[in-house]
C-alpha positions as a printed NumPy array, in Angstrom:
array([[ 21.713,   0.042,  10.978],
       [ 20.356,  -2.278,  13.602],
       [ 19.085,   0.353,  15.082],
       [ 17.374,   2.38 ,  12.416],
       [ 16.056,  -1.35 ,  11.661],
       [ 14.72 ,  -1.989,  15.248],
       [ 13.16 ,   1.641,  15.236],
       [ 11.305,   1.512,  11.906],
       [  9.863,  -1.936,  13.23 ],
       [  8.557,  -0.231,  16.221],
       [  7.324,   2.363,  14.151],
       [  5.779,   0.195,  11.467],
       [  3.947,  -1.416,  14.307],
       [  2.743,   1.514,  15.76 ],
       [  1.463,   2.911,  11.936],
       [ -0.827,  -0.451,  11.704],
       [ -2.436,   0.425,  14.798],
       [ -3.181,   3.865,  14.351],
       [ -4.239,   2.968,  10.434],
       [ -6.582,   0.193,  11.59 ],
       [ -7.624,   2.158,  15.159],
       [ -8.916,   4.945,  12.45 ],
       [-10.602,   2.546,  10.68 ],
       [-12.834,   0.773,  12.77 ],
       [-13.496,   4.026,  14.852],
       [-14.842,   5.597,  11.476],
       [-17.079,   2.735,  10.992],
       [-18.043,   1.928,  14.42 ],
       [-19.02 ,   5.673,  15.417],
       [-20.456,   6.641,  11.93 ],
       [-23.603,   5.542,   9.224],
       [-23.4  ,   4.324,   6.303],
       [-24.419,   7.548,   4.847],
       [-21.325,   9.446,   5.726],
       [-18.622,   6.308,   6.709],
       [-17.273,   6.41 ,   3.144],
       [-16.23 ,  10.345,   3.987],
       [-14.723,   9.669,   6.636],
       [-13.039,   6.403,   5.748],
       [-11.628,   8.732,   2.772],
       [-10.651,  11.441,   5.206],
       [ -7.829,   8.675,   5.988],
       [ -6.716,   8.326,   2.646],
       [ -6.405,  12.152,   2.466],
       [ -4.385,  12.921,   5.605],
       [ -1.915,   9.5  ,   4.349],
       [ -1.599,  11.665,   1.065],
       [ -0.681,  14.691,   2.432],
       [  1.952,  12.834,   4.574],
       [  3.194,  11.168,   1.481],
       [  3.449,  14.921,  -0.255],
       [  4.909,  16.305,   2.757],
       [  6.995,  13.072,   4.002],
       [  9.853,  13.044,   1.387],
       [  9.627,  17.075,   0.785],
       [ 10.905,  17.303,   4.753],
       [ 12.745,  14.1  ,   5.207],
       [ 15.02 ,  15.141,   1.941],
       [ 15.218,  18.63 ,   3.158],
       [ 16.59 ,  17.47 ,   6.508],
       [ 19.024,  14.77 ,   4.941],
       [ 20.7  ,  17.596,   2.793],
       [ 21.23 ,  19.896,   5.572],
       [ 23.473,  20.077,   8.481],
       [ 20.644,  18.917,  10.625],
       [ 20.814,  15.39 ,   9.361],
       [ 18.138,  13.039,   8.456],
       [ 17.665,  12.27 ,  11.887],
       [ 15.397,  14.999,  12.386],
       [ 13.011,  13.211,  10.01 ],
       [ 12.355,  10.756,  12.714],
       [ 12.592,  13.654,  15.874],
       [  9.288,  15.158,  14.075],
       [  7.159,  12.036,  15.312],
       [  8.083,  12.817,  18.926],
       [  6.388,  16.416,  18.259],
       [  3.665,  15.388,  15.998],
       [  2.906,  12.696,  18.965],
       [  2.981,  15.92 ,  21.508],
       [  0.375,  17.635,  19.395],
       [ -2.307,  15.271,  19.014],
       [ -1.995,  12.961,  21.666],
       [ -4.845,  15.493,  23.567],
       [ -7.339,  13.495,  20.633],
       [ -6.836,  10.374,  22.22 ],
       [ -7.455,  11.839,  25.704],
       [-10.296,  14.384,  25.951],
       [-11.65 ,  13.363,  22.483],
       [-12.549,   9.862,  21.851],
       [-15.034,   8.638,  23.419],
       [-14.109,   4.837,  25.001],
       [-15.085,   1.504,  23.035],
       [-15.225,  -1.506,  25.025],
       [-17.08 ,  -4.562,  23.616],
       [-16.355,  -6.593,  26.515],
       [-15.47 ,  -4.63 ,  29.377],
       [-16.197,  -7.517,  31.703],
       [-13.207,  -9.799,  30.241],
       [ -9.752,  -8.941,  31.794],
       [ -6.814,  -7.74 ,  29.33 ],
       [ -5.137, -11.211,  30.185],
       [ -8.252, -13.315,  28.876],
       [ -8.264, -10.865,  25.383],
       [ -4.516, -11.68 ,  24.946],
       [ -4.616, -15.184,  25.299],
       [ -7.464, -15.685,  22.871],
       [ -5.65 , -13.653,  20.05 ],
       [ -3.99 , -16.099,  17.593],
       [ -0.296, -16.639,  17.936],
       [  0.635, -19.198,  15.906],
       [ -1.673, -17.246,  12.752],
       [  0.433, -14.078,  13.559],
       [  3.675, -16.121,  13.52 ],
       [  2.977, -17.532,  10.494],
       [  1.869, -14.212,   8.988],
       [  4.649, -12.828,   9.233],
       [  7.331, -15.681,   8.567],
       [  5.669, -16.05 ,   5.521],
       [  6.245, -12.419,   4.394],
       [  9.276, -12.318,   5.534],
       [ 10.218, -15.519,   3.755],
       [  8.424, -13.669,   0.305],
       [ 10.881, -10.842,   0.833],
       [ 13.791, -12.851,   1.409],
       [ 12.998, -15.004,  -1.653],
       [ 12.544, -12.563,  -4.514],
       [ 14.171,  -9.23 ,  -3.217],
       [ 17.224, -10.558,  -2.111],
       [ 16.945, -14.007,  -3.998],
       [ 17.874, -13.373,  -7.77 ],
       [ 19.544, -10.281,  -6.951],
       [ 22.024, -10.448,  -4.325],
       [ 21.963, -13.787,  -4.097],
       [ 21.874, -15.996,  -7.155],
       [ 18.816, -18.004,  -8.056],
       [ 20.821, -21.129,  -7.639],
       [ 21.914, -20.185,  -4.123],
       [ 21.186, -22.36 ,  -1.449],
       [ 19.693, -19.55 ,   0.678],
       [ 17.391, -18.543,  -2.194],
       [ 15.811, -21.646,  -2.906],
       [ 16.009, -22.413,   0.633],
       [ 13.899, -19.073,   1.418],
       [ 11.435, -20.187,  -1.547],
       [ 10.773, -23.803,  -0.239],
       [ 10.36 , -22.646,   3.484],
       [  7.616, -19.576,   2.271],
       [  5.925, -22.467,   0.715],
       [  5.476, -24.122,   3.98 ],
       [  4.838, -21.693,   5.58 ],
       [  2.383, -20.712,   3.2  ],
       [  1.043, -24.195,   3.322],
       [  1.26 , -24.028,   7.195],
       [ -0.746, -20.941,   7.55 ],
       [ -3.93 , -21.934,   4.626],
       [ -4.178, -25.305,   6.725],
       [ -3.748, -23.47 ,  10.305],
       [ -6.571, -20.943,   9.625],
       [ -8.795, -23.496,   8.173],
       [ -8.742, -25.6  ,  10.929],
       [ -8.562, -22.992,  13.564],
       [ -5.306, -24.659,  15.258],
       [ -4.618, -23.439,  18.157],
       [ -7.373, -20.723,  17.889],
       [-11.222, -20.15 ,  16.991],
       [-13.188, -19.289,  13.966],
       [-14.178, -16.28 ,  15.55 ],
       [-10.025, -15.433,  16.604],
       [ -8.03 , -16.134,  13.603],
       [ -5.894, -13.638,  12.488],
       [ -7.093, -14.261,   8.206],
       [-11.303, -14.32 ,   8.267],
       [-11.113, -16.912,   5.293],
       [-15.07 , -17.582,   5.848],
       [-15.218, -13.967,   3.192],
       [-13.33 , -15.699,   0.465],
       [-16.494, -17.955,  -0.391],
       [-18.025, -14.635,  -0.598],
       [-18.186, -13.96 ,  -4.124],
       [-18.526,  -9.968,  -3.672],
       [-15.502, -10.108,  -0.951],
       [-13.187, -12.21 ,  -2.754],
       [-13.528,  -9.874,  -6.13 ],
       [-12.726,  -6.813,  -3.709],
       [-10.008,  -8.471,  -2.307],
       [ -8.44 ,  -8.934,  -6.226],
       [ -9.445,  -5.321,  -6.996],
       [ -8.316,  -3.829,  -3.881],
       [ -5.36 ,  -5.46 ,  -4.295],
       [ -4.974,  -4.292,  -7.771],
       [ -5.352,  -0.343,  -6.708],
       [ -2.872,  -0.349,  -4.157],
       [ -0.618,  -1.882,  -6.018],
       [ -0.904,   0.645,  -8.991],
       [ -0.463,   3.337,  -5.955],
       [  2.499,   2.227,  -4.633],
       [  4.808,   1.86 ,  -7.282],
       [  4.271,   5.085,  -8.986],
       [  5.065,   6.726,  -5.72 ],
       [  8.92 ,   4.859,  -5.668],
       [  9.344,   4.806,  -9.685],
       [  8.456,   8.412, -10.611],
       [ 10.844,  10.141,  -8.161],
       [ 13.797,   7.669,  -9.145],
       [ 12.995,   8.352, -12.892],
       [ 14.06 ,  12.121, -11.665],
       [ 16.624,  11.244,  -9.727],
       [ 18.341,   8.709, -12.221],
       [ 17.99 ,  10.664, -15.302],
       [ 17.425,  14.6  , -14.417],
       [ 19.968,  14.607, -11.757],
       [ 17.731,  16.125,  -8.982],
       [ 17.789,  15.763,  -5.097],
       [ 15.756,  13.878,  -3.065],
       [ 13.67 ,  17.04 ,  -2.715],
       [ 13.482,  18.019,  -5.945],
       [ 12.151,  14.454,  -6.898],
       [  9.834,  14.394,  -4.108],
       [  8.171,  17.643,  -5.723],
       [  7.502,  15.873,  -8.824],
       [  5.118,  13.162,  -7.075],
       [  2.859,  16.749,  -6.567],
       [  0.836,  16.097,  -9.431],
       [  0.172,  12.526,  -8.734],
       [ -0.348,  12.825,  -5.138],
       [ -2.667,  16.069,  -4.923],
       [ -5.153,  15.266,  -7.81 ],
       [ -5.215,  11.203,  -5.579],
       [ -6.29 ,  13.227,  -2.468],
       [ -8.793,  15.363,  -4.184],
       [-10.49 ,  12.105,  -6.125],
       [-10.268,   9.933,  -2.811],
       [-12.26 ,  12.678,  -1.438],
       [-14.671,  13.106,  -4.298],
       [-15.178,   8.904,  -4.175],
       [-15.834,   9.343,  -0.48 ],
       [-18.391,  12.046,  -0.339],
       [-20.342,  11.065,  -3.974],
       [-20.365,   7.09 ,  -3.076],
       [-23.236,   6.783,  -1.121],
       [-24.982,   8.925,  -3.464],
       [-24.288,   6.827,  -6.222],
       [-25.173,   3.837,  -4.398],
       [-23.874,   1.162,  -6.789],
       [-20.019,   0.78 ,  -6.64 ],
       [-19.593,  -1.314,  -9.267],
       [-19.424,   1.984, -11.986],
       [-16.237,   3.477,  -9.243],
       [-14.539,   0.541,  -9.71 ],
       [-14.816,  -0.294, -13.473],
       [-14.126,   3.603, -14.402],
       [-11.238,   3.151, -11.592],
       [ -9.097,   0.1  , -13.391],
       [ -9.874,   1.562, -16.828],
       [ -7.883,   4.917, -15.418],
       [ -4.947,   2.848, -14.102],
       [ -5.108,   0.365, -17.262],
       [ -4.393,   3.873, -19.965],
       [ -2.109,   5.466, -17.292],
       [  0.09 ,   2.086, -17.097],
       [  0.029,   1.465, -20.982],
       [  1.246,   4.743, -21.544],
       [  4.213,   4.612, -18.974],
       [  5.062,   1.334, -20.168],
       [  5.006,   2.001, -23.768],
       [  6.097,   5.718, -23.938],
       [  8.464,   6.237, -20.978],
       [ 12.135,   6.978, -22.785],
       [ 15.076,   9.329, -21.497],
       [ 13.425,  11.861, -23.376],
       [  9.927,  11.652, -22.205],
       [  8.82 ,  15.456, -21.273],
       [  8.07 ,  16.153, -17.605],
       [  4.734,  17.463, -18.767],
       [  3.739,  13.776, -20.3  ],
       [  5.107,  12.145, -16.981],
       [  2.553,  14.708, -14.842],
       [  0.34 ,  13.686, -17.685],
       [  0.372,   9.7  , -17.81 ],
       [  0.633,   9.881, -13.595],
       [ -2.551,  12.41 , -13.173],
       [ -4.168,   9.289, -14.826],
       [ -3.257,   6.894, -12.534],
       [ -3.899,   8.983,  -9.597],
       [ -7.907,   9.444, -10.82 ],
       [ -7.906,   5.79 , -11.273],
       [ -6.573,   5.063,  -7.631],
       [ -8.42 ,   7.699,  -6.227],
       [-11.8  ,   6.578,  -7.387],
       [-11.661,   3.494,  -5.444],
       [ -8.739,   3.699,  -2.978],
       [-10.75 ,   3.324,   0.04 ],
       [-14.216,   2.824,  -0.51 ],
       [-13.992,  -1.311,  -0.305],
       [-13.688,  -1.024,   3.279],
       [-17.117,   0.875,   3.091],
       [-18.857,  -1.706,   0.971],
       [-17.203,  -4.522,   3.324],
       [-18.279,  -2.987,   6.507],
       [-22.093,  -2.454,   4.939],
       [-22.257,  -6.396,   3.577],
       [-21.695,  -7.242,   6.977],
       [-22.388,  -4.986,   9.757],
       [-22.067,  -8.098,  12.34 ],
       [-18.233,  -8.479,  11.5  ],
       [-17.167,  -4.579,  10.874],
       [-13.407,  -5.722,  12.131],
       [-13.208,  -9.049,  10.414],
       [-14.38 ,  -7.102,   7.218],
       [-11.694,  -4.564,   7.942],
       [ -8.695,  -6.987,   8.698],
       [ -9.913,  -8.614,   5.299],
       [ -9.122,  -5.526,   3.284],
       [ -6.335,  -4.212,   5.07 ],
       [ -5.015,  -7.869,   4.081],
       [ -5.351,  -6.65 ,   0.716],
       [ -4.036,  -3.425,   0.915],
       [ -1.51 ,  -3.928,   3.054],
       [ -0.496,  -7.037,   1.571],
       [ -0.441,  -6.436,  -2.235],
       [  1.954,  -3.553,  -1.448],
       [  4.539,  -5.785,  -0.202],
       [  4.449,  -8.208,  -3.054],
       [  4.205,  -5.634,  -5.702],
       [  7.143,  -3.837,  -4.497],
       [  8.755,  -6.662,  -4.001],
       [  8.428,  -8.315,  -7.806],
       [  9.169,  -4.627,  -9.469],
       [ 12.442,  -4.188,  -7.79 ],
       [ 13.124,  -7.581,  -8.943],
       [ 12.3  ,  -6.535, -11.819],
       [ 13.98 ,  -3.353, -11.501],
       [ 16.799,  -4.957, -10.859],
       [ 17.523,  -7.526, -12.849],
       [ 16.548,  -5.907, -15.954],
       [ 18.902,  -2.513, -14.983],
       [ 21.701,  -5.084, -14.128],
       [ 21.34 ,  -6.527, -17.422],
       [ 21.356,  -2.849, -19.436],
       [ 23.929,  -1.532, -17.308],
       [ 26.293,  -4.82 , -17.241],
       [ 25.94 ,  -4.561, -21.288],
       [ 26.711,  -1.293, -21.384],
       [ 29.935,  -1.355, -19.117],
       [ 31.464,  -4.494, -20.76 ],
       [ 34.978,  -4.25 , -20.798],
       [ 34.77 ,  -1.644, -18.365],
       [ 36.749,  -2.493, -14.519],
       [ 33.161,  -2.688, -12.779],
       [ 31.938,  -5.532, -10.217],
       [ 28.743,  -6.518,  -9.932],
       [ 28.295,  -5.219,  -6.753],
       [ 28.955,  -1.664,  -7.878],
       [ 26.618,  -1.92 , -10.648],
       [ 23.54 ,  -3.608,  -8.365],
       [ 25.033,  -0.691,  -5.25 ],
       [ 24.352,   1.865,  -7.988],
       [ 20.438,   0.352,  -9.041],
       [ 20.067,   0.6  ,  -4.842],
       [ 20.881,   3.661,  -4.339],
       [ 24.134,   3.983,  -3.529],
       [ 27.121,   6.432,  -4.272],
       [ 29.194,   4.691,  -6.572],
       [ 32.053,   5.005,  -9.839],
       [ 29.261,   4.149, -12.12 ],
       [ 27.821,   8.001, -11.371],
       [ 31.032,   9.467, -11.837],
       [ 31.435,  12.113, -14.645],
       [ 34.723,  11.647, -14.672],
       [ 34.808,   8.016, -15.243],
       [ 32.905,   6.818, -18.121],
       [ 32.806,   8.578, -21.417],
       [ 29.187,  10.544, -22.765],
       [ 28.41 ,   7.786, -24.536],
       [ 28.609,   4.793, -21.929],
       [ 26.957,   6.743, -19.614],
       [ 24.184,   7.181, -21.943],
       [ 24.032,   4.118, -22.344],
       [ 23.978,   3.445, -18.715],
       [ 21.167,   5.807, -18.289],
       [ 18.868,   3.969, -21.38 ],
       [ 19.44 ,   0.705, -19.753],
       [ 17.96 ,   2.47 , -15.938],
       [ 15.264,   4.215, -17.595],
       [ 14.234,   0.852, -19.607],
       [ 14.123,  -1.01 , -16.028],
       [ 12.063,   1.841, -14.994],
       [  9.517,   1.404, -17.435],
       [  9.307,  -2.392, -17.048],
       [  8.641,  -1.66 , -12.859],
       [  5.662,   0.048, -14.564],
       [  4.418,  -3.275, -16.194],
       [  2.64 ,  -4.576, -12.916],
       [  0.776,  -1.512, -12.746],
       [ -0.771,  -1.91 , -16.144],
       [ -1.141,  -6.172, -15.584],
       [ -3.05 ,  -4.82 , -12.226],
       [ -5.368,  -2.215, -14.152],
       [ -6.549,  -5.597, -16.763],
       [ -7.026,  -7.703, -13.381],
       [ -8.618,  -5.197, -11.798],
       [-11.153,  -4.828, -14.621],
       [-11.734,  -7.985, -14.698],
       [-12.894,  -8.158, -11.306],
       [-14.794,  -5.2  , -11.702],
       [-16.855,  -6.85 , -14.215],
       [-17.465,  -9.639, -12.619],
       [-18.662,  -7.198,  -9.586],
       [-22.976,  -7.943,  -8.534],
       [-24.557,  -4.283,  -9.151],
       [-25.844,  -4.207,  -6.079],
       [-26.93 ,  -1.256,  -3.387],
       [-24.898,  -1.869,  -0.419],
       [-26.078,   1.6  ,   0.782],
       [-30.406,   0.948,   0.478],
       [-30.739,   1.169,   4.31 ],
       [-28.489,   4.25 ,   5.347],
       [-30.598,   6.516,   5.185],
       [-33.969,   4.5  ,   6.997],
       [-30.749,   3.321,   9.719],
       [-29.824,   6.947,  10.187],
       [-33.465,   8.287,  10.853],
       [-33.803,   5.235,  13.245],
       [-31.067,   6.169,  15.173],
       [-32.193,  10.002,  14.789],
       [-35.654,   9.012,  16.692],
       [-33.824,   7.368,  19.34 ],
       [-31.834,  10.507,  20.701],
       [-33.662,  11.824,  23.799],
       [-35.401,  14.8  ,  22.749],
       [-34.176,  18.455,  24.049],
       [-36.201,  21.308,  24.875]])
């Protein structure tokens, strides 16, 4: 385990690189006119990873090749497109007079430090806290106090620009007094919230109450993640048409708002698969319209600070991920232990069996040949209730998210694309 640990930390590293390499080469290298395409092109390839992803990683973990070959596969994939980084991409050095040494002293430590103690203290506190541990356990209250230090620790360290610059800190806070930034910080943070939980709930939903394999569960996402990719793409290539985003993100929220209502209010035992492709179809238009075009609209407000403007919205995106899956498997949790305790009273079951069982693990709870028809119909109304409450964030983001989007400026972010891209046109040297 410490190993698997240590590896997907590595890995994890590596995937923020590559995400936010992609990023700013899209909108360093492109125009306005055709940034949001490309920028979308990302979204696209992470969907067909995410369609692909569990399809091969189950495959391999029920076979006798083990799920280790889930992991071998990023040794070949590196193989095959490591050539791009070679003969392909053309070098960007904004200061190719200052030696690496210089660069990596003026980054900012004690931000990154913080950063990441505090998310790790967030974790600690409310997906171990009131779960595993109790909330009147000395380690969870001691993890809540410390991430509110930290917390407290980081807001004054970035405003101050201890230990670091205004133009180095790791958190560009000078964008929150931006009135346009800080409502697509809220409604970016709203989206990918309402896209990552539907992509951990729906396949448990299978797995918990149809019985299926990883596999089998991963092929139900298919709906949700194929018509995403297609809309992502669609919001890509028709945004700087459109011009105003405003409209993509108001028609985005009111998707996600219907599509969470209806999983929260309709999702039973009994719910058909065709309603579940139904009610997620919805929420996978509403991501898709506005999944990636903030970092368009960010990079266009300010073309001086294209990477601050990025690490501002990968903040968001990034970010709201961890906390929402954080609160729904409390959530998730605590409201399945509750069902399931109910449901087993009088039965010889610990509490650790029941919460091993909500995680994922193999346990007596499961077995047919342990619990009568009835309890274990019971057991499997009190997982599928706990699933529909994980869905409640989603719909609580899709009314924030509106909210924001209504309180959006209409503006044109996009007016001078087309005069910048005739500019630099005019500038090429002319061929015979």
């Amino acid at each position: 385990m410490d190993a698997l640990i240590v590896g997907r930390v590595w890995a994890g590293a590596g995937g923020a690189g590559m995400y936010l390499g992609q990023l700013n080469i899209w909108s360093q290298n492109t125009t306005l006119e055709k940034r949001s395409l490309y920028i979308s092109g990302g979204g696209i390839v992470w969907g067909v990873g995410c369609i692909l992803g569990p399809i091969i990683g189950g495959a391999f973990a029920d076979s006798s090749a083990s799920w280790r070959w889930a992991f071998y596969l990023n040794l070949v994939l590196f193989g095959l497109f490591s050539p791009v980084y070679l003969f392909s991409l053309h070098s960007h050095m904004p200061r190719p007079d200052d030696p690496l040494l210089r660069r990596v002293k003026e980054l900012d430590w004690i931000g990154i430090v913080l950063n990441a103690a505090m998310y790790l203290c967030f974790v600690l506190s409310f997906a171990i806290g009131g779960t595993i541990w109790a909330w009147s356990d000395g380690r969870t209250i001691g993890s809540i106090v410390t991430m509110i230090i930290l917390v407290v620790l980081f807001g004054v360290q970035q405003k101050f620009c201890i230990f670091t610059t205004k133009a180095h800190r790791i958190f560009p806070l000078q964008f929150l007094r931006s009135r346009t930034f800080a409502l697509l910080f809220i409604a970016q943070s709203s989206i990918m919230t309402s896209l990552a939980i539907p992509i951990y709930y729906i396949p448990l939903f299978f797995q918990f109450t149809r019985a299926e394999t990883a596999v089998e569960s991963a092929v139900r996402l298919l709906p949700f993640v194929i018509v995403n990719i297609v809309v992502v793409f669609l919001n890509g290539a028709l945004l700087p048409k459109f011009r105003y985003y405003v409209p993509w993100y108001l028609a985005a929220c009111g998707f996600i708002t219907i599509g969470g209502a209806l999983f929260f209010a309709l999702l039973t035992q009994s719910t058909s698969n065709a309603a579940i492709y139904g009610f997620s179809v919805l929420l996978a238009i509403g991501v898709g319209l506005a999944q990636q075009c903030a970092y368009s609209i960010a990079t266009a407000k300010v073309p001086d600070q294209v990477a601050d403007a990025i690490g501002f919205i990968n903040n968001a995106q990034v970010g709201s991920v961890v906390i929402a899956l954080t609160f729904t498997s409390l959530i998730f949790q605590n409201v399945g232990f509750s069902h399931i305790k109910s449901a087993l009273a009088g039965l010889d079951f610990t509490e650790e069996e029941i919460r091993g069982a909500l995680g994922g693990a193999k346990s007596r709870v499961f077995d047919g040949g342990v619990l009568s028809e009835a309890v274990r119909g019971s057991v499997e109304r009190g997982i599928v209730d706990a699933i529909r409450w994980s869905f409640f964030p989603v719909l609580l983001a899709g009314i924030i998210g509106l909210a924001a989007s209504a309180l959006m400026r209409w503006e044109n972010v996009f007016s001078g694309s087309r005069e910048a891209l005739h500019r630099e046109e005019e500038k090429k040297p002319q061929t015979a």
